[in-house]
Structures are given as structure tokens and as C-alpha cells.
Tab-separated table of C-alpha atoms in Angstrom:
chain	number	residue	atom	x	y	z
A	1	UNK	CA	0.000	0.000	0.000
A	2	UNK	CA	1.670	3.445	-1.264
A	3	UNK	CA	1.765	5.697	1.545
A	4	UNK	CA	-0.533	8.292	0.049
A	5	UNK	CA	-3.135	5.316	0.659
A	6	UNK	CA	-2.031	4.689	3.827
A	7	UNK	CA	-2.878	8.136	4.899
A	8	UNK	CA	-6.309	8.004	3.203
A	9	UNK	CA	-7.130	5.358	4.942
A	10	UNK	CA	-5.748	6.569	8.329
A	11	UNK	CA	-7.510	9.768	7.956
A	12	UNK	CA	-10.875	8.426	6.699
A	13	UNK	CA	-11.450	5.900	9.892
A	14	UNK	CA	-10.530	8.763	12.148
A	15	UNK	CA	-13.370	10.576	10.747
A	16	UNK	CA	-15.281	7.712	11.073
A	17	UNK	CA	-14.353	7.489	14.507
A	18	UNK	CA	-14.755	10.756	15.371
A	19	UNK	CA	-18.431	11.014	13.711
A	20	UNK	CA	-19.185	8.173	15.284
A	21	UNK	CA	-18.385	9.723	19.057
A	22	UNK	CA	-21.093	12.529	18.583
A	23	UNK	CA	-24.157	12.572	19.817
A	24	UNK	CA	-24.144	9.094	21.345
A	25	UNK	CA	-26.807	8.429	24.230
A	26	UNK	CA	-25.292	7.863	28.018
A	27	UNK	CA	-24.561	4.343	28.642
A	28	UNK	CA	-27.205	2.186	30.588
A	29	UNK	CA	-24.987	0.721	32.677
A	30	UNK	CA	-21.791	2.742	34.260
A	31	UNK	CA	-19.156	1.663	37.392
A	32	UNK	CA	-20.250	3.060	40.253
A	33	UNK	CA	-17.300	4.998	42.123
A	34	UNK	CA	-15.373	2.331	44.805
A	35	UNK	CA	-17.389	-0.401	43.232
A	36	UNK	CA	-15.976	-3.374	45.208
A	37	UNK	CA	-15.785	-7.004	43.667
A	38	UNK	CA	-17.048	-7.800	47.452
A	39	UNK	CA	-20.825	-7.131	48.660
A	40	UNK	CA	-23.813	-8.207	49.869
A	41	UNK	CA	-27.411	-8.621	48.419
A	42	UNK	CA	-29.352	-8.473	51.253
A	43	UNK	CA	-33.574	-9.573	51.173
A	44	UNK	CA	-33.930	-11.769	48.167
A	45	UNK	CA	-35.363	-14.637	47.072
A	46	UNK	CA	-33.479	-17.110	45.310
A	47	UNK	CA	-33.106	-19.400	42.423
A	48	UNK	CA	-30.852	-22.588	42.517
A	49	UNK	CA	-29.547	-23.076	40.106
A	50	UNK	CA	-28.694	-26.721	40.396
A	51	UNK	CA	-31.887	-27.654	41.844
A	52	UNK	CA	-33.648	-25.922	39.028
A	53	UNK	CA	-36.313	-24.238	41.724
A	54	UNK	CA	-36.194	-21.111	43.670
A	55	UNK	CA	-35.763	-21.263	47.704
A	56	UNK	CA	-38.207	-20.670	50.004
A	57	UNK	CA	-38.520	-17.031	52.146
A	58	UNK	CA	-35.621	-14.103	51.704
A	59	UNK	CA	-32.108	-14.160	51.921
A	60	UNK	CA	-28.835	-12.820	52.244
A	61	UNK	CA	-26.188	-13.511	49.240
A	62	UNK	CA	-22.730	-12.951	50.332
A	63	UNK	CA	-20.099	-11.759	47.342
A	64	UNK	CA	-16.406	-12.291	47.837
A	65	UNK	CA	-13.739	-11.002	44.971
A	66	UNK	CA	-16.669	-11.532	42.492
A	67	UNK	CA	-17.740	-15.301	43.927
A	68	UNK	CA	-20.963	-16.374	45.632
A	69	UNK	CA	-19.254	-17.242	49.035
A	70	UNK	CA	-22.239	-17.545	51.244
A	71	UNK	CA	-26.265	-17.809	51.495
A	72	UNK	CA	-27.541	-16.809	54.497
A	73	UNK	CA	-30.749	-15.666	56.584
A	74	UNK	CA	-31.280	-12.053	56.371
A	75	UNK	CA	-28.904	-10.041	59.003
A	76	UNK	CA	-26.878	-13.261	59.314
A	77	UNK	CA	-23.685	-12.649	57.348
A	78	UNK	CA	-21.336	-10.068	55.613
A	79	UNK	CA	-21.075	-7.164	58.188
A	80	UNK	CA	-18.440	-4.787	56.836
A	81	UNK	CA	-19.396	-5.168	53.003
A	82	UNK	CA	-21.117	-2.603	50.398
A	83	UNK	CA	-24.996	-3.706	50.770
A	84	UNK	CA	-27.510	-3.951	48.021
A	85	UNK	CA	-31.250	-4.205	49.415
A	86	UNK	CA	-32.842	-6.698	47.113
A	87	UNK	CA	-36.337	-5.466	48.548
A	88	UNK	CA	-38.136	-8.363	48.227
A	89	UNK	CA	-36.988	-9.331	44.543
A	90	UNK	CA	-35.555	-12.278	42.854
A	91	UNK	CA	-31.898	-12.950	42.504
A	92	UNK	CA	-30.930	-15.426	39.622
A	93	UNK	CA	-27.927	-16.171	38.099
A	94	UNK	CA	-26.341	-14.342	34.764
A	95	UNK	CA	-27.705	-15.119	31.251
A	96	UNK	CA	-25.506	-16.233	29.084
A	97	UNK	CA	-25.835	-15.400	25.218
A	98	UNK	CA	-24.633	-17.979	23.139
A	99	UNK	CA	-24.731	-16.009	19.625
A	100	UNK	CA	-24.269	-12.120	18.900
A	101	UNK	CA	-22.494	-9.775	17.395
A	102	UNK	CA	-21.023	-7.092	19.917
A	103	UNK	CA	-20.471	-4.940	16.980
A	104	UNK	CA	-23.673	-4.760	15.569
A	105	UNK	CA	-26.387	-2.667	15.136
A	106	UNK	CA	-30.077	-1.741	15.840
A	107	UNK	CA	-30.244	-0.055	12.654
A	108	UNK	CA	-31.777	-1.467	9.690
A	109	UNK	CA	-29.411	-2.195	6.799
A	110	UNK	CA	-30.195	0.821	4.935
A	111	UNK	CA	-29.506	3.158	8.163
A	112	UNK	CA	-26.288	1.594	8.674
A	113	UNK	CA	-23.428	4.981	8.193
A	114	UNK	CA	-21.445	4.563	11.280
A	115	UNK	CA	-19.965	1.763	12.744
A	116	UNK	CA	-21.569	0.868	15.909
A	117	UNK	CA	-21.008	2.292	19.773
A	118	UNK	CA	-19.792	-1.563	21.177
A	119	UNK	CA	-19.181	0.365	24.996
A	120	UNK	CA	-23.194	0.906	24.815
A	121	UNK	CA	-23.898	-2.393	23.186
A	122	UNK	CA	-21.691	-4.452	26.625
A	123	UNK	CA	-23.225	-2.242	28.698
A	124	UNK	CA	-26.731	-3.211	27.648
A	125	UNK	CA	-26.254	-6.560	28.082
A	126	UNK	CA	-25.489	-6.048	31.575
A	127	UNK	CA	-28.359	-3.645	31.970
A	128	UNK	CA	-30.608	-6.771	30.538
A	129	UNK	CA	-28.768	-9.070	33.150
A	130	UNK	CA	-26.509	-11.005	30.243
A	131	UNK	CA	-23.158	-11.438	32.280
A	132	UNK	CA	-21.471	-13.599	29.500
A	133	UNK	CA	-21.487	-13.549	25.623
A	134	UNK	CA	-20.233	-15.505	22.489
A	135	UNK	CA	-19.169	-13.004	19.990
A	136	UNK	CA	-19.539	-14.959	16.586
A	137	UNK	CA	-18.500	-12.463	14.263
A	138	UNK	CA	-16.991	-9.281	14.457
A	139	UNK	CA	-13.889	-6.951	13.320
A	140	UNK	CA	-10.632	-8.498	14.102
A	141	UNK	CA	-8.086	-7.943	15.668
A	142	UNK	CA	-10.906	-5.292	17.725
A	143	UNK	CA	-12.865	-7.907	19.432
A	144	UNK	CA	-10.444	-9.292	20.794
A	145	UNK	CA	-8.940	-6.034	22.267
A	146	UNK	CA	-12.598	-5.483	23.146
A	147	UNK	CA	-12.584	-9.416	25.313
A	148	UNK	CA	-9.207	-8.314	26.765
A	149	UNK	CA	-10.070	-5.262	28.041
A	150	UNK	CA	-13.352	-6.508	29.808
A	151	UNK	CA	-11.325	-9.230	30.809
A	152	UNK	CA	-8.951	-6.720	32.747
A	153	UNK	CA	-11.892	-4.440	34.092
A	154	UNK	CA	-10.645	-1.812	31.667
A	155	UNK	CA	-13.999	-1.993	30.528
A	156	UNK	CA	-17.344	-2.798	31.960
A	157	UNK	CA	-19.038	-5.494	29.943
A	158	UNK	CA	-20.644	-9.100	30.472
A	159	UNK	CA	-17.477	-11.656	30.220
A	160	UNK	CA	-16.972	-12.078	26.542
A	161	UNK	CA	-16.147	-15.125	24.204
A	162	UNK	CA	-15.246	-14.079	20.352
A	163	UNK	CA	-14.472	-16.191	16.740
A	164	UNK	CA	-13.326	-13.107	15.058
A	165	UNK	CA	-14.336	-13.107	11.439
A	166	UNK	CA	-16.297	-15.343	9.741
A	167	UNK	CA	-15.048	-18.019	7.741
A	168	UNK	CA	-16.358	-18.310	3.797
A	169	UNK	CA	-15.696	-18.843	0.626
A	170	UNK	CA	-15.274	-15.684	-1.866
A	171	UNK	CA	-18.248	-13.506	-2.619
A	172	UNK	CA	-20.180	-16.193	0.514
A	173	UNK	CA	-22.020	-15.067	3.523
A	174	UNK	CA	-21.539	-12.875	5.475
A	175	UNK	CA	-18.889	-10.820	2.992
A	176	UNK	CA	-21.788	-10.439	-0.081
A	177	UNK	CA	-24.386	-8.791	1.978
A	178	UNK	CA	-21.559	-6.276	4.096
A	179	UNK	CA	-20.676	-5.688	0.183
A	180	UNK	CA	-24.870	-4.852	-0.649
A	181	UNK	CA	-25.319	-3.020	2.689
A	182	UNK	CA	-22.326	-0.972	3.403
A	183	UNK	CA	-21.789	2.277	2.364
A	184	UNK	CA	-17.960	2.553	0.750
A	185	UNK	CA	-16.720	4.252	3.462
A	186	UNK	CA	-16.865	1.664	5.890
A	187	UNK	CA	-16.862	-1.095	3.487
A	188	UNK	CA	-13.148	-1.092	2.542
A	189	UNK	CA	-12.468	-0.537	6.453
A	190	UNK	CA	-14.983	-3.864	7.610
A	191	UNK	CA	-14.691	-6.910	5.043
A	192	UNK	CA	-11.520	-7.593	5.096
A	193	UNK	CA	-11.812	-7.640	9.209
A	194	UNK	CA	-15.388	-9.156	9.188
A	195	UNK	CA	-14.484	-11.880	6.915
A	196	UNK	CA	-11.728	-13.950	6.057
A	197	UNK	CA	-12.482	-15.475	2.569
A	198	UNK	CA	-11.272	-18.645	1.591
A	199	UNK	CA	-11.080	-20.288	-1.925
A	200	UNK	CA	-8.892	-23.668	-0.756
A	201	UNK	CA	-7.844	-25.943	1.585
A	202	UNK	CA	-4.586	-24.342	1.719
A	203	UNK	CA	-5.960	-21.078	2.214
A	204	UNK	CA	-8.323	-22.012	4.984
A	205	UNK	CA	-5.082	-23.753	7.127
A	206	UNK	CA	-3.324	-20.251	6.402
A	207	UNK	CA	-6.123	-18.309	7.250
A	208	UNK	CA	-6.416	-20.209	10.535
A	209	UNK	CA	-3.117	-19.900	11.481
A	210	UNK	CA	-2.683	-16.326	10.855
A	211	UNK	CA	-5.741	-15.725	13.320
A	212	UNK	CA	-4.408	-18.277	15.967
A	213	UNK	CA	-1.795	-15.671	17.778
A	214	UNK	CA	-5.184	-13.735	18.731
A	215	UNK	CA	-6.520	-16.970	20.858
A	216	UNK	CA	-10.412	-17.010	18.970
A	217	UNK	CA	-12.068	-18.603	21.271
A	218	UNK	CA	-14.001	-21.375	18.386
A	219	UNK	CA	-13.649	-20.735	14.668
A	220	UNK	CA	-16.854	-19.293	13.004
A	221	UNK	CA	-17.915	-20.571	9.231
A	222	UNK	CA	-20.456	-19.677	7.118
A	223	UNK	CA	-22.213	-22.194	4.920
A	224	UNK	CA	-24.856	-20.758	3.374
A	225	UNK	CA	-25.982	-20.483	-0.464
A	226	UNK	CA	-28.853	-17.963	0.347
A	227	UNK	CA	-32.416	-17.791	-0.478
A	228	UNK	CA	-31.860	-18.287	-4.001
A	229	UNK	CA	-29.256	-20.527	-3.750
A	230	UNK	CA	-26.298	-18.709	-5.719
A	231	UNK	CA	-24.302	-17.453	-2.900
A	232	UNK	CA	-20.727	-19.127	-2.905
A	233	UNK	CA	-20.197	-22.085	-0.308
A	234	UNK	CA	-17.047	-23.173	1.627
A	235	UNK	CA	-16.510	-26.388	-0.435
A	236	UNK	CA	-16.229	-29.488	2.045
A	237	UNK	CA	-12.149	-29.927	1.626
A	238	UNK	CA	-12.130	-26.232	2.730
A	239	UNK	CA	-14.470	-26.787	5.351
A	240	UNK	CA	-12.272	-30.028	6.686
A	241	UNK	CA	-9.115	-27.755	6.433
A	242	UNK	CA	-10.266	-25.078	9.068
A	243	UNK	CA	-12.231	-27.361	11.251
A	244	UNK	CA	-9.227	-29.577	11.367
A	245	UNK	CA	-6.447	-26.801	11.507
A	246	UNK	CA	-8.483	-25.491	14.191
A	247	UNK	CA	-8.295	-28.695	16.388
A	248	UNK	CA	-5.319	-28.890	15.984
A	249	UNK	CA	-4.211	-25.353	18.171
A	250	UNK	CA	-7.501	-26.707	20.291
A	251	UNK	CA	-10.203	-24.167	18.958
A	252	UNK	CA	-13.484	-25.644	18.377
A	253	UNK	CA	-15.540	-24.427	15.337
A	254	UNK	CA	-19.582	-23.405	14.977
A	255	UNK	CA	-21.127	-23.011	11.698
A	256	UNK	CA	-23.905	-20.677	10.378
A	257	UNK	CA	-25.961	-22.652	8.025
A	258	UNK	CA	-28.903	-22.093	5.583
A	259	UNK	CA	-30.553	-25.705	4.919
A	260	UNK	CA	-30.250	-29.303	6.361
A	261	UNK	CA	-27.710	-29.770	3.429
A	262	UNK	CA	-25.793	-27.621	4.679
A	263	UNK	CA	-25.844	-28.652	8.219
A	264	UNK	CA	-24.811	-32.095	7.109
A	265	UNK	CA	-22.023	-30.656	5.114
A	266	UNK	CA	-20.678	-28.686	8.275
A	267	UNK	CA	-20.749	-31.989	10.707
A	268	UNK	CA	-19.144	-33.993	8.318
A	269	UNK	CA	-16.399	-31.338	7.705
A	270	UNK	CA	-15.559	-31.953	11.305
A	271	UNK	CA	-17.502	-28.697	12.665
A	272	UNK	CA	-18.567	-29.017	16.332
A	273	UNK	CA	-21.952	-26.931	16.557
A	274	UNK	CA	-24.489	-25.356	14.740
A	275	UNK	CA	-24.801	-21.377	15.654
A	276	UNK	CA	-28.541	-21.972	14.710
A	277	UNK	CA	-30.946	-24.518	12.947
A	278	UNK	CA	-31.817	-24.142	8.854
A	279	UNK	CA	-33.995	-21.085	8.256
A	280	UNK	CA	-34.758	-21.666	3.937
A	281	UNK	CA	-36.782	-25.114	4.779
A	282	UNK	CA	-37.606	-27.899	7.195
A	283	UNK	CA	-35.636	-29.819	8.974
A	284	UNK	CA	-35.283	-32.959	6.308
A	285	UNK	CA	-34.687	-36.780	8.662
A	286	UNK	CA	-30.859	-37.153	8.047
């Protein structure tokens, strides 16, 4: 890259980020000052988790360095620590989202002209009560500065599991529809960190191992021809490659899939779980 076009680019995704700063609503969930890892939750009922039911009467939940340590009767335990007065209401443990997109957006496609505020999206799933996440697509190397700055308390967000970009083949889901959707400013700037798109074998195993020094926490695929059918596929050699590349360093893979065809195609390439069921038909018996 010539370094005039290294300075276009530069400039353009500071404008971008600076754009993208103004105006943006407070965040719905913010540290409170000498917020301790230690406290108490005083007068709540709660649910058990491992007995699947909720307890009987109101109690006391004692918090130490971010760890249930105790349940108690009310007044019974934690004198000393921060309090938090339940008043009457339920306590239950975090939710745990098992596919988004932390960079995403509530926009519509066609309102999509900045890239998204991802310090309002973590704090909203804390504000919903989501304490952990699997990010299964996003801008790379980003998300995973994002995971290790939550992971640090840099950050305040729900604890945070990321793939990185999404495997596919060239022109395949998701990198044809960021392609449709996104205006040329960011476009240049998010496909080739959304996506990583793979033609061969070979180029899925080098694909995988350039992305291993960032730790992904499972390898994301797309195998998906679209509603019409014509959108490129990750052809089953290539699909073996990652999936087996990726075992290899100990990453798992998931795989977004279209139709039962697909889904077959995925398990038999050696991918470990779905990220949803088929959406374009039923589910066929095989």
C-alpha cells in the first residue's frame, strides 16, 4: 500500500471514529465509584440453580472477589461489606448469550453509516442481566482487544467469548451482503476484518493460522448459499481444512448454516456446533 493510501485510509477511519463519538446516548450501565468485587445482596429470594427451583422465604447472598461465598438468613452474614437491598426481589444467576455480534447494530441495513457504539452495546447486556457472551463475528483484531479489556476491568461489559471473522468462501455469507449493505466508506475498512475469505484448503489452514496468535475462542464458518441458492459455499475440503487446523491449536468451530444440506455438510467437515438450525426449509430426517 503506497503511503498516500495509507494516509487516506488513516484519515478516513478517524473521521469515522470521530463522527461516530457525537451525539451518542449515556450508557445504561456505568461503574459506580469504589465499586468493590465484594458485597452483599441483602432480602432476596433465590433461584438454585442446580436444583432448578427457587428457595423458600428471603435471603442474604454474600459476594467475595466476584464469587458467591455464602447464602444466608437475612442479618446473618457479611457485616463490613457494600450492601444492596434486594427489597423483596428475585436474585438469579447471569444469562448467558450464546450467539451475537457485539459490533452490531439496531439499525436497519439501509440506516447503517457509522460503525456501531460496542461500549453501549456491553453495557446493555449487563443492563438486561446477560453477564457472558459468544461473539460470533466481528472486526478483528478489535474484538479481541474489546474481550481483553473486559477481561482486565478496563472496561465494563458481560465476560466475553469471540471467533473473530467469519469463515467463507469468496463472494459467501456474510462478505456479499456487508458488500450490498455498506456504504464505501466503511466497506473497505470492515470486510476484510469481518471476513476472512477462503477459496482452498490451503488457504483455509493459512487463514487459521494467521488468526491463531489472537486466541479465537471457536472458529466461526459460514455455509450458506442464500435464499436463491447462488451465494458461494465453503466447499467441504475447505471446510475439513479449518475445522481440522483449528483442532489442531484446540479451537473448536460453529457453523452458520442455511438448509439441512448444509448442516450435514458442516458436521461432516468436522464442525462441532451449529450457531442456529436451517432457516430456507424444514428440517429434512438425516
Amino acid at each position: 500500500m503506497s503511503g498516500r493510501r495509507r494516509l487516506w485510509c488513516a484519515a478516513t477511519a478517524g473521521i469515522i471514529a470521530l463522527v461516530g463519538a457525537c451525539g451518542r446516548e449515556p450508557l445504561l450501565v456505568t461503574r459506580p465509584a469504589g465499586a468493590s468485587r465484594s458485597l452483599i445482596v441483602r432480602n432476596v429470594r433465590v433461584f438454585d440453580a442446580p436444583a432448578a427451583a427457587l428457595r423458600e422465604g428471603l435471603w442474604d447472598v454474600v459476594v467475595r472477589d466476584g464469587r458467591i461465598a455464602a447464602i444466608e438468613p437475612p442479618g446473618a452474614a457479611g457485616k463490613g461489606l457494600p450492601e444492596i437491598d434486594g427489597q423483596g426481589g428475585t436474585l438469579v444467576p447471569g444469562l448467558v448469550d450464546v450467539h451475537t455480534h457485539t459490533g452490531s447494530t439496531a439499525n436497519p441495513p439501509w440506516q447503517i453509516s457509522l460503525l456501531p457504539n460496542v461500549d453501549a452495546n456491553l453495557a446493555a447486556f449487563l443492563y438486561a442481566g446477560v453477564t457472558t457472551v459468544l461473539d460470533l463475528g466481528n472486526l478483528t483484531p478489535a474484538v479481541f482487544r474489546e474481550r481483553e479489556r473486559v477481561a482486565t476491568g478496563a472496561e465494563l461489559g458481560p465476560r466475553l467469548y469471540a471467533a473473530g471473522p467469519v469463515f467463507t468462501a469468496p463472494g459467501g455469507h456474510p462478505a456479499e451482503v456487508l458488500r450490498a449493505w455498506l456504504p464505501w466508506y466503511l466497506r473497505w475498512y470492515v470486510l476484510p476484518r469481518a471476513t476472512r475469505e477462503v477459496a482452498t484448503a490451503e488457504d483455509g489452514r493459512r487463514a487459521v493460522a494467521a488468526l491463531l496468535p489472537e486466541r479465537p475462542d471457536i472458529l466461526k464458518l459460514a455455509i450458506d448459499a442464500g435464499a436463491g441458492g447462488d451465494v458461494p459455499c465453503l466447499a467441504p475440503q475447505t471446510i475439513a481444512a479449518i475445522t481440522a487446523a483449528g483442532h489442531a491449536a484446540g479451537v473448536r468451530s460453529i457453523a452458520h448454516i442455511g438448509s439441512s444440506a448444509e448442516a450435514i455438510a458442516a458436521v461432516r467437515g468436522g464442525v462441532d456446533a451449529l450457531a442456529h438450525s436451517p432457516w430456507r426449509e424444514d428440517l429434512s430426517d438425516e
